[in-house]
Amino acid sequence: MNKKILFTFIASLFTISIFSQIEIGKIEKVVEVGKKENCPPYNQTENFIEHSEYYRAKVTQILGSGSGKNPFDEKQCEANQYYNRYNGLKIYYPTYSDNYQKNNILFFKKTDKIEILNWSQIGNKYFTIVNINPEFEKSEIYNDVKNNLGKDFFADIFFELKDNINNETIYVIESSSNPQFILSPYFEKKKELINGKTFIAINDFNAIRNPISKTDYTMYIDKGSEWKGELTLLRKKDLKIEESKNADDEEILYAVILNNEKDKVIFDLKGSRWNFEDVLLTKNDFEKLKKGNSNKNKLEENVLVKKYGEKFGKLVYQKKLTIGMSKDMCSDILGITLNRKNYKNASGEIEVWEYTGIYKLYFKNGKLSESVKY
């Protein structure tokens, strides 16, 4: 073989061998997985709250806090994930007539067919929540129910429950905003916070007179009055003067019976125009608040005494305008006004401060010489 040809052949093999060992490098990349927000744990002081209402309340809370935080930065977990907070909790269905909410709630169980249940089979029983699906039409059982009953469902929420007596599985389709069961942990916690406690009215409010009277339905509750509390369940119709045959009036209400040596009233926790916590405080909490306010007030008084001396410091704290006070003292009592005028008379230089519709103050040589109250 020609040496030149042989050399060329060997060189070409060497080149192929070299390039066959060359590979494009690979870099590992992290596969981004959408982070899910943690499901908020259930708090026994909360009744059943639907997903959207829970986060709406969060936004309202942030707006009311004055923190300056953007409320819409609040991350929401998905609805399916959110409702897991109720799994394993015990609920109770009161007894109702079979006509009650019959167009808004459906009970059934599944054997070889879909068997519709009525209130007489469900009422006065305890169940455990196994699972909640916020969209019934996306559940595994939806097609079976639709085909068996021959109708569509556009329910808000779908519950899978376990009967606490026989462990039988039943299903419920009902409103997420107003479910008809009583959430046992919430009811028990509410009883613990109310029953046997003494409450002080921290604001004036009205409550339903007990016994109910046609001529005098409500009672005015005075701020500072003292009451014993007891949580109870009442029918909506029980709070009405006239007899009613409306099935919806069978609705169960959470109510607190308040009584003292003189009177007895009913506070409807859901239907009242007042929030219970805004008008009533346990006596223990009231005493703590009173003591805290007393300490705070004492501190404020001491600051003013240190600033203006014993006599004027206490008067400023008490918001009592007094002849001889300085401009700073008057500002601490009434606040700042920009409505100020200066003029001179035979007595010297006079400065006039006007708080429109409230006060007109006259200062002579920097001291309050006269105050006129409108």
CSV table of N, CA, C and O in Angstrom, one decimal, residues 256-321:
chain,number,residue,atom,x,y,z
A,256,VAL,N,-77.8,33.9,73.0
A,256,VAL,CA,-77.3,34.0,74.4
A,256,VAL,C,-78.4,34.5,75.2
A,256,VAL,O,-78.9,35.6,75.0
A,257,ILE,N,-78.7,33.8,76.3
A,257,ILE,CA,-79.7,34.3,77.3
A,257,ILE,C,-78.9,35.1,78.3
A,257,ILE,O,-78.0,34.5,78.9
A,258,LEU,N,-79.2,36.3,78.4
A,258,LEU,CA,-78.6,37.2,79.4
A,258,LEU,C,-79.6,37.5,80.5
A,258,LEU,O,-80.8,37.8,80.2
A,259,ASN,N,-79.2,37.4,81.7
A,259,ASN,CA,-80.1,37.6,82.8
A,259,ASN,C,-79.3,38.2,84.0
A,259,ASN,O,-78.1,38.0,84.2
A,260,ASN,N,-80.0,39.0,84.8
A,260,ASN,CA,-79.5,39.5,86.1
A,260,ASN,C,-80.7,39.4,87.1
A,260,ASN,O,-81.7,38.8,86.8
A,261,GLU,N,-80.6,40.0,88.2
A,261,GLU,CA,-81.6,39.8,89.2
A,261,GLU,C,-82.9,40.5,88.8
A,261,GLU,O,-84.0,40.2,89.3
A,262,LYS,N,-82.8,41.4,87.8
A,262,LYS,CA,-83.9,42.2,87.5
A,262,LYS,C,-84.6,41.8,86.1
A,262,LYS,O,-85.8,41.8,86.0
A,263,ASP,N,-83.7,41.5,85.1
A,263,ASP,CA,-84.3,41.3,83.8
A,263,ASP,C,-83.7,40.1,83.1
A,263,ASP,O,-82.6,39.6,83.6
A,264,LYS,N,-84.3,39.7,82.0
A,264,LYS,CA,-83.8,38.6,81.2
A,264,LYS,C,-84.0,38.9,79.7
A,264,LYS,O,-85.1,39.4,79.3
A,265,VAL,N,-83.0,38.8,78.9
A,265,VAL,CA,-83.1,39.1,77.5
A,265,VAL,C,-82.4,38.1,76.6
A,265,VAL,O,-81.7,37.2,77.1
A,266,ILE,N,-82.7,38.2,75.3
A,266,ILE,CA,-82.1,37.2,74.3
A,266,ILE,C,-81.2,38.0,73.4
A,266,ILE,O,-81.7,39.0,72.8
A,267,PHE,N,-80.0,37.6,73.2
A,267,PHE,CA,-79.1,38.2,72.2
A,267,PHE,C,-78.9,37.2,71.1
A,267,PHE,O,-78.3,36.2,71.3
A,268,ASP,N,-79.4,37.5,69.9
A,268,ASP,CA,-79.3,36.7,68.7
A,268,ASP,C,-77.9,36.9,68.1
A,268,ASP,O,-77.6,38.0,67.6
A,269,LEU,N,-77.0,35.9,68.2
A,269,LEU,CA,-75.6,36.1,67.8
A,269,LEU,C,-75.5,36.4,66.3
A,269,LEU,O,-74.6,37.1,65.9
A,270,LYS,N,-76.4,35.9,65.5
A,270,LYS,CA,-76.3,36.1,64.0
A,270,LYS,C,-77.2,37.3,63.6
A,270,LYS,O,-76.8,38.1,62.7
A,271,GLY,N,-78.3,37.4,64.2
A,271,GLY,CA,-79.3,38.4,63.7
A,271,GLY,C,-79.2,39.8,64.3
A,271,GLY,O,-79.9,40.7,63.8
A,272,SER,N,-78.5,39.9,65.4
A,272,SER,CA,-78.4,41.2,66.0
A,272,SER,C,-77.6,42.2,65.2
A,272,SER,O,-76.7,41.9,64.5
A,273,ARG,N,-78.0,43.5,65.3
A,273,ARG,CA,-77.2,44.6,64.6
A,273,ARG,C,-75.9,44.8,65.3
A,273,ARG,O,-75.0,45.5,64.7
A,274,TRP,N,-75.7,44.3,66.5
A,274,TRP,CA,-74.4,44.5,67.2
A,274,TRP,C,-73.6,43.1,67.2
A,274,TRP,O,-74.2,42.1,67.3
A,275,ASN,N,-72.3,43.2,67.2
A,275,ASN,CA,-71.5,42.1,67.4
A,275,ASN,C,-71.4,41.9,69.0
A,275,ASN,O,-71.2,42.9,69.7
A,276,PHE,N,-71.5,40.7,69.4
A,276,PHE,CA,-71.5,40.4,70.8
A,276,PHE,C,-70.3,40.9,71.5
A,276,PHE,O,-70.4,41.5,72.6
A,277,GLU,N,-69.1,40.7,70.9
A,277,GLU,CA,-67.8,41.1,71.5
A,277,GLU,C,-67.7,42.6,71.6
A,277,GLU,O,-66.9,43.1,72.3
A,278,ASP,N,-68.5,43.4,70.8
A,278,ASP,CA,-68.4,44.8,70.7
A,278,ASP,C,-69.2,45.5,71.8
A,278,ASP,O,-69.0,46.7,72.1
A,279,VAL,N,-70.1,44.7,72.4
A,279,VAL,CA,-71.0,45.3,73.4
A,279,VAL,C,-70.9,44.7,74.8
A,279,VAL,O,-71.4,45.2,75.8
A,280,LEU,N,-70.4,43.4,74.8
A,280,LEU,CA,-70.3,42.7,76.1
A,280,LEU,C,-68.9,42.2,76.3
A,280,LEU,O,-68.3,41.6,75.4
A,281,LEU,N,-68.4,42.3,77.5
A,281,LEU,CA,-67.1,41.8,77.9
A,281,LEU,C,-67.2,41.1,79.2
A,281,LEU,O,-67.9,41.5,80.1
A,282,THR,N,-66.5,39.9,79.3
A,282,THR,CA,-66.5,39.2,80.6
A,282,THR,C,-66.0,40.1,81.7
A,282,THR,O,-65.2,41.0,81.5
A,283,LYS,N,-66.5,39.9,82.9
A,283,LYS,CA,-66.1,40.7,84.0
A,283,LYS,C,-64.6,40.7,84.2
A,283,LYS,O,-64.0,41.8,84.5
A,284,ASN,N,-64.0,39.5,84.1
A,284,ASN,CA,-62.6,39.4,84.3
A,284,ASN,C,-61.8,40.3,83.3
A,284,ASN,O,-60.9,41.0,83.6
A,285,ASP,N,-62.2,40.2,82.0
A,285,ASP,CA,-61.6,40.9,81.0
A,285,ASP,C,-61.8,42.4,81.1
A,285,ASP,O,-61.0,43.3,80.9
A,286,PHE,N,-63.0,42.8,81.6
A,286,PHE,CA,-63.4,44.2,81.9
A,286,PHE,C,-62.5,44.8,82.9
A,286,PHE,O,-62.0,45.9,82.8
A,287,GLU,N,-62.3,44.0,84.0
A,287,GLU,CA,-61.4,44.5,85.1
A,287,GLU,C,-60.0,44.6,84.6
A,287,GLU,O,-59.3,45.6,85.0
A,288,LYS,N,-59.5,43.7,83.8
A,288,LYS,CA,-58.1,43.8,83.2
A,288,LYS,C,-58.0,45.1,82.4
A,288,LYS,O,-57.0,45.8,82.4
A,289,LEU,N,-59.0,45.3,81.5
A,289,LEU,CA,-59.1,46.5,80.7
A,289,LEU,C,-59.1,47.8,81.5
A,289,LEU,O,-58.4,48.7,81.2
A,290,LYS,N,-59.9,47.7,82.5
A,290,LYS,CA,-60.1,48.9,83.4
A,290,LYS,C,-58.8,49.2,84.1
A,290,LYS,O,-58.3,50.4,84.2
A,291,LYS,N,-58.1,48.2,84.6
A,291,LYS,CA,-56.8,48.4,85.2
A,291,LYS,C,-55.8,48.9,84.2
A,291,LYS,O,-55.0,49.8,84.6
A,292,GLY,N,-55.8,48.3,83.0
A,292,GLY,CA,-54.8,48.8,82.0
A,292,GLY,C,-55.1,50.2,81.6
A,292,GLY,O,-54.1,51.0,81.5
A,293,ASN,N,-56.3,50.6,81.5
A,293,ASN,CA,-56.7,52.0,81.2
A,293,ASN,C,-56.3,52.9,82.3
A,293,ASN,O,-55.8,54.1,82.1
A,294,SER,N,-56.5,52.4,83.5
A,294,SER,CA,-56.1,53.2,84.7
A,294,SER,C,-54.6,53.5,84.7
A,294,SER,O,-54.2,54.6,85.0
A,295,ASN,N,-53.8,52.5,84.5
A,295,ASN,CA,-52.4,52.6,84.4
A,295,ASN,C,-52.0,53.6,83.3
A,295,ASN,O,-51.1,54.4,83.5
A,296,LYS,N,-52.6,53.4,82.2
A,296,LYS,CA,-52.3,54.3,81.0
A,296,LYS,C,-52.7,55.8,81.3
A,296,LYS,O,-51.9,56.7,81.1
A,297,ASN,N,-53.9,55.9,82.0
A,297,ASN,CA,-54.3,57.3,82.3
A,297,ASN,C,-53.4,57.9,83.3
A,297,ASN,O,-53.1,59.1,83.3
A,298,LYS,N,-52.9,57.1,84.3
A,298,LYS,CA,-52.0,57.6,85.3
A,298,LYS,C,-50.7,58.1,84.7
A,298,LYS,O,-50.2,59.1,85.1
A,299,LEU,N,-50.2,57.3,83.8
A,299,LEU,CA,-49.0,57.7,83.1
A,299,LEU,C,-49.2,59.0,82.3
A,299,LEU,O,-48.3,59.8,82.4
A,300,GLU,N,-50.3,59.1,81.6
A,300,GLU,CA,-50.5,60.3,80.8
A,300,GLU,C,-50.6,61.5,81.8
A,300,GLU,O,-50.1,62.6,81.5
A,301,GLU,N,-51.3,61.4,82.9
A,301,GLU,CA,-51.4,62.4,83.9
A,301,GLU,C,-50.0,62.8,84.4
A,301,GLU,O,-49.7,64.0,84.6
A,302,ASN,N,-49.2,61.8,84.7
A,302,ASN,CA,-47.8,62.1,85.3
A,302,ASN,C,-47.0,62.9,84.3
A,302,ASN,O,-46.2,63.8,84.7
A,303,VAL,N,-47.1,62.6,83.0
A,303,VAL,CA,-46.4,63.3,81.9
A,303,VAL,C,-46.8,64.7,81.9
A,303,VAL,O,-45.9,65.6,81.8
A,304,LEU,N,-48.1,65.0,82.0
A,304,LEU,CA,-48.6,66.4,82.0
A,304,LEU,C,-48.2,67.1,83.2
A,304,LEU,O,-47.9,68.3,83.2
A,305,VAL,N,-48.2,66.5,84.4
A,305,VAL,CA,-47.8,67.1,85.6
A,305,VAL,C,-46.3,67.5,85.6
A,305,VAL,O,-45.9,68.6,86.0
A,306,LYS,N,-45.5,66.6,85.0
A,306,LYS,CA,-44.1,66.9,84.9
A,306,LYS,C,-43.9,68.0,83.9
A,306,LYS,O,-42.9,68.8,84.1
A,307,LYS,N,-44.7,68.1,82.9
A,307,LYS,CA,-44.6,69.2,81.9
A,307,LYS,C,-45.0,70.5,82.4
A,307,LYS,O,-44.4,71.6,82.1
A,308,TYR,N,-46.2,70.5,83.1
A,308,TYR,CA,-46.8,71.8,83.4
A,308,TYR,C,-46.9,72.1,85.0
A,308,TYR,O,-47.4,73.1,85.3
A,309,GLY,N,-46.4,71.2,85.8
A,309,GLY,CA,-46.6,71.3,87.2
A,309,GLY,C,-47.9,70.7,87.7
A,309,GLY,O,-48.8,70.3,87.0
A,310,GLU,N,-47.9,70.5,89.1
A,310,GLU,CA,-49.0,69.8,89.7
A,310,GLU,C,-50.4,70.4,89.3
A,310,GLU,O,-51.3,69.7,88.9
A,311,LYS,N,-50.6,71.7,89.5
A,311,LYS,CA,-51.9,72.3,89.3
A,311,LYS,C,-52.4,72.3,87.9
A,311,LYS,O,-53.4,71.7,87.6
A,312,PHE,N,-51.6,72.8,87.0
A,312,PHE,CA,-52.0,72.9,85.6
A,312,PHE,C,-51.9,71.5,84.9
A,312,PHE,O,-52.7,71.2,84.0
A,313,GLY,N,-51.0,70.7,85.3
A,313,GLY,CA,-50.8,69.4,84.7
A,313,GLY,C,-52.1,68.5,84.9
A,313,GLY,O,-52.6,67.9,83.9
A,314,LYS,N,-52.7,68.6,86.1
A,314,LYS,CA,-53.9,67.8,86.3
A,314,LYS,C,-55.1,68.4,85.6
A,314,LYS,O,-56.0,67.7,85.1
A,315,LEU,N,-55.1,69.7,85.5
A,315,LEU,CA,-56.2,70.4,84.8
A,315,LEU,C,-56.2,70.1,83.3
A,315,LEU,O,-57.3,69.9,82.7
A,316,VAL,N,-55.0,70.1,82.7
A,316,VAL,CA,-54.9,69.7,81.3
A,316,VAL,C,-55.3,68.3,81.1
A,316,VAL,O,-56.0,68.0,80.1
A,317,TYR,N,-54.9,67.4,82.0
A,317,TYR,CA,-55.3,66.0,81.9
A,317,TYR,C,-56.8,65.8,81.9
A,317,TYR,O,-57.4,65.0,81.2
A,318,GLN,N,-57.5,66.6,82.8
A,318,GLN,CA,-58.9,66.6,82.9
A,318,GLN,C,-59.7,67.4,81.9
A,318,GLN,O,-60.9,67.5,81.9
A,319,LYS,N,-58.9,68.0,80.9
A,319,LYS,CA,-59.5,68.8,79.8
A,319,LYS,C,-60.3,70.0,80.4
A,319,LYS,O,-61.3,70.4,79.8
A,320,LYS,N,-59.8,70.6,81.4
A,320,LYS,CA,-60.5,71.8,82.0
A,320,LYS,C,-59.7,73.1,81.7
A,320,LYS,O,-58.6,73.3,82.2
A,321,LEU,N,-60.3,73.9,80.8
A,321,LEU,CA,-59.6,75.2,80.5
A,321,LEU,C,-59.7,76.1,81.7
A,321,LEU,O,-60.8,76.2,82.3
